[in-house]
mmCIF file of C-alpha atoms in Angstrom:
data_model
loop_
_atom_site.group_PDB
_atom_site.id
_atom_site.type_symbol
_atom_site.label_atom_id
_atom_site.label_comp_id
_atom_site.label_asym_id
_atom_site.label_seq_id
_atom_site.Cartn_x
_atom_site.Cartn_y
_atom_site.Cartn_z
ATOM 1 C CA MET Z 1 100.635 106.670 108.894
ATOM 2 C CA SER Z 2 97.605 105.536 106.901
ATOM 3 C CA GLY Z 3 95.773 102.234 107.292
ATOM 4 C CA PRO Z 4 95.662 99.355 104.836
ATOM 5 C CA VAL Z 5 94.664 100.202 101.279
ATOM 6 C CA GLU Z 6 91.523 98.513 99.947
ATOM 7 C CA ILE Z 7 92.398 96.911 96.623
ATOM 8 C CA PRO Z 8 89.471 96.950 94.196
ATOM 9 C CA THR Z 9 88.579 93.727 92.393
ATOM 10 C CA LEU Z 10 89.056 93.387 88.652
ATOM 11 C CA ASP Z 11 85.268 93.627 88.244
ATOM 12 C CA GLN Z 12 85.278 96.925 90.159
ATOM 13 C CA LEU Z 13 88.118 98.296 88.021
ATOM 14 C CA VAL Z 14 86.338 97.320 84.801
ATOM 15 C CA LEU Z 15 83.160 99.040 85.974
ATOM 16 C CA ASP Z 16 85.023 102.119 87.220
ATOM 17 C CA PRO Z 17 88.526 102.524 85.677
ATOM 18 C CA GLY Z 18 88.980 105.700 87.743
ATOM 19 C CA LYS Z 19 89.565 103.466 90.779
ATOM 20 C CA VAL Z 20 93.016 102.741 89.342
ATOM 21 C CA LEU Z 21 93.980 106.258 90.400
ATOM 22 C CA THR Z 22 93.525 105.237 94.051
ATOM 23 C CA LEU Z 23 96.050 102.403 93.825
ATOM 24 C CA PRO Z 24 99.540 102.820 95.290
ATOM 25 C CA PRO Z 25 102.199 102.687 92.528
ATOM 26 C CA GLY Z 26 103.571 99.309 93.683
ATOM 27 C CA ILE Z 27 100.131 97.707 93.570
ATOM 28 C CA ALA Z 28 99.481 99.281 90.158
ATOM 29 C CA ARG Z 29 102.776 97.803 88.834
ATOM 30 C CA THR Z 30 101.932 94.353 90.215
ATOM 31 C CA LEU Z 31 98.475 94.500 88.668
ATOM 32 C CA LEU Z 32 99.896 95.675 85.331
ATOM 33 C CA CYS Z 33 102.461 92.858 85.235
ATOM 34 C CA GLY Z 34 99.769 90.306 86.078
ATOM 35 C CA LEU Z 35 97.426 91.628 83.423
ATOM 36 C CA ALA Z 36 100.210 91.676 80.834
ATOM 37 C CA GLY Z 37 100.531 87.913 81.261
ATOM 38 C CA VAL Z 38 96.784 87.313 81.085
ATOM 39 C CA LEU Z 39 95.962 89.669 78.221
ATOM 40 C CA PRO Z 40 97.244 87.505 75.321
ATOM 41 C CA VAL Z 41 95.299 84.516 76.649
ATOM 42 C CA LEU Z 42 92.131 86.610 77.039
ATOM 43 C CA ILE Z 43 92.491 87.896 73.481
ATOM 44 C CA ALA Z 44 92.981 84.392 72.108
ATOM 45 C CA GLN Z 45 90.041 83.058 74.105
ATOM 46 C CA SER Z 46 87.753 85.900 73.069
ATOM 47 C CA THR Z 47 88.391 85.279 69.370
ATOM 48 C CA LYS Z 48 87.626 81.553 69.467
ATOM 49 C CA GLU Z 49 84.420 80.277 67.958
ATOM 50 C CA THR Z 50 82.006 78.759 70.449
ATOM 51 C CA GLY Z 51 81.899 74.983 70.586
ATOM 52 C CA GLN Z 52 85.585 74.416 69.868
ATOM 53 C CA THR Z 53 87.217 71.684 71.921
ATOM 54 C CA GLU Z 54 90.852 72.730 71.453
ATOM 55 C CA ALA Z 55 93.150 72.410 74.414
ATOM 56 C CA PRO Z 56 93.976 75.869 75.740
ATOM 57 C CA ALA Z 57 97.446 77.143 74.933
ATOM 58 C CA ALA Z 58 99.819 77.490 77.860
ATOM 59 C CA PRO Z 59 99.652 81.083 79.051
ATOM 60 C CA GLU Z 60 102.682 83.247 78.509
ATOM 61 C CA LYS Z 61 104.548 84.191 81.636
ATOM 62 C CA PHE Z 62 106.391 87.466 81.796
ATOM 63 C CA LEU Z 63 109.355 88.270 84.014
ATOM 64 C CA ASN Z 64 110.123 91.750 85.279
ATOM 65 C CA VAL Z 65 113.638 93.194 85.375
ATOM 66 C CA ALA Z 66 114.341 92.043 88.948
ATOM 67 C CA GLN Z 67 113.276 88.478 88.111
ATOM 68 C CA VAL Z 68 115.487 88.340 85.010
ATOM 69 C CA VAL Z 69 118.442 89.711 86.989
ATOM 70 C CA ALA Z 70 117.962 87.046 89.675
ATOM 71 C CA GLN Z 71 117.369 84.178 87.249
ATOM 72 C CA TYR Z 72 120.105 84.879 84.699
ATOM 73 C CA GLY Z 73 122.731 86.699 86.768
ATOM 74 C CA VAL Z 74 122.845 89.779 84.558
ATOM 75 C CA THR Z 75 122.640 93.374 85.736
ATOM 76 C CA GLU Z 76 119.787 95.810 85.193
ATOM 77 C CA GLN Z 77 122.144 97.960 83.120
ATOM 78 C CA TRP Z 78 122.986 94.991 80.898
ATOM 79 C CA LEU Z 79 119.282 94.285 80.335
ATOM 80 C CA TYR Z 80 118.490 97.846 79.332
ATOM 81 C CA ARG Z 81 121.555 98.031 77.049
ATOM 82 C CA HIS Z 82 120.651 94.767 75.305
ATOM 83 C CA LYS Z 83 116.852 94.951 75.292
ATOM 84 C CA ALA Z 84 116.768 95.477 71.519
ATOM 85 C CA GLN Z 85 118.205 91.966 71.064
ATOM 86 C CA LEU Z 86 115.958 90.369 73.728
ATOM 87 C CA PRO Z 87 112.311 89.297 73.494
ATOM 88 C CA TYR Z 88 110.576 91.929 75.583
ATOM 89 C CA SER Z 89 107.374 93.881 75.991
ATOM 90 C CA GLN Z 90 107.123 97.406 77.295
ATOM 91 C CA PRO Z 91 103.504 98.175 78.226
ATOM 92 C CA SER Z 92 104.578 101.530 79.638
ATOM 93 C CA ARG Z 93 107.717 103.663 79.805
ATOM 94 C CA LYS Z 94 108.439 102.420 83.326
ATOM 95 C CA VAL Z 95 107.671 98.708 82.934
ATOM 96 C CA LEU Z 96 109.871 96.290 81.018
ATOM 97 C CA LEU Z 97 108.689 92.684 80.792
ATOM 98 C CA PHE Z 98 110.360 89.649 79.241
ATOM 99 C CA ASP Z 99 108.549 86.592 77.863
ATOM 100 C CA GLU Z 100 109.926 83.784 80.031
ATOM 101 C CA ARG Z 101 109.998 81.075 77.333
ATOM 102 C CA LYS Z 102 111.438 83.288 74.606
ATOM 103 C CA LEU Z 103 114.062 84.695 76.974
ATOM 104 C CA ALA Z 104 115.120 81.204 78.091
ATOM 105 C CA LYS Z 105 115.448 80.202 74.430
ATOM 106 C CA TRP Z 106 117.470 83.364 73.682
ATOM 107 C CA PHE Z 107 119.926 82.692 76.532
ATOM 108 C CA ALA Z 108 120.188 78.997 75.565
ATOM 109 C CA ASN Z 109 121.038 79.954 71.975
ATOM 110 C CA LYS Z 110 123.701 82.409 73.186
ATOM 111 C CA LYS Z 111 125.369 79.724 75.320
ATOM 112 C CA THR Z 112 125.482 77.222 72.455
ATOM 113 C CA GLY Z 113 126.233 79.758 69.714
#
């Protein structure tokens, strides 16, 4: 059995992207999901002109399949069958993420419609 895995910092990964290859798959998935939520905010922030005093937009929060299943009482199979109708993002073939606000709105509209 191997010892604990040293998780590189974001700064270390930016400086040496090859370090990603040392991450266990579960840690890589967690990091990917976290970055998927931060990326739109980083893009928006990076395109702002300096000196603006706008209030920052609320960051998007993404839910993974297990979180959607637990929160909405649907099955994984149902999610994959209906993903074309749902607000989702798929940063890789193996990761399916759902925008929390858009998904809540979608389910609310289905209950009232």
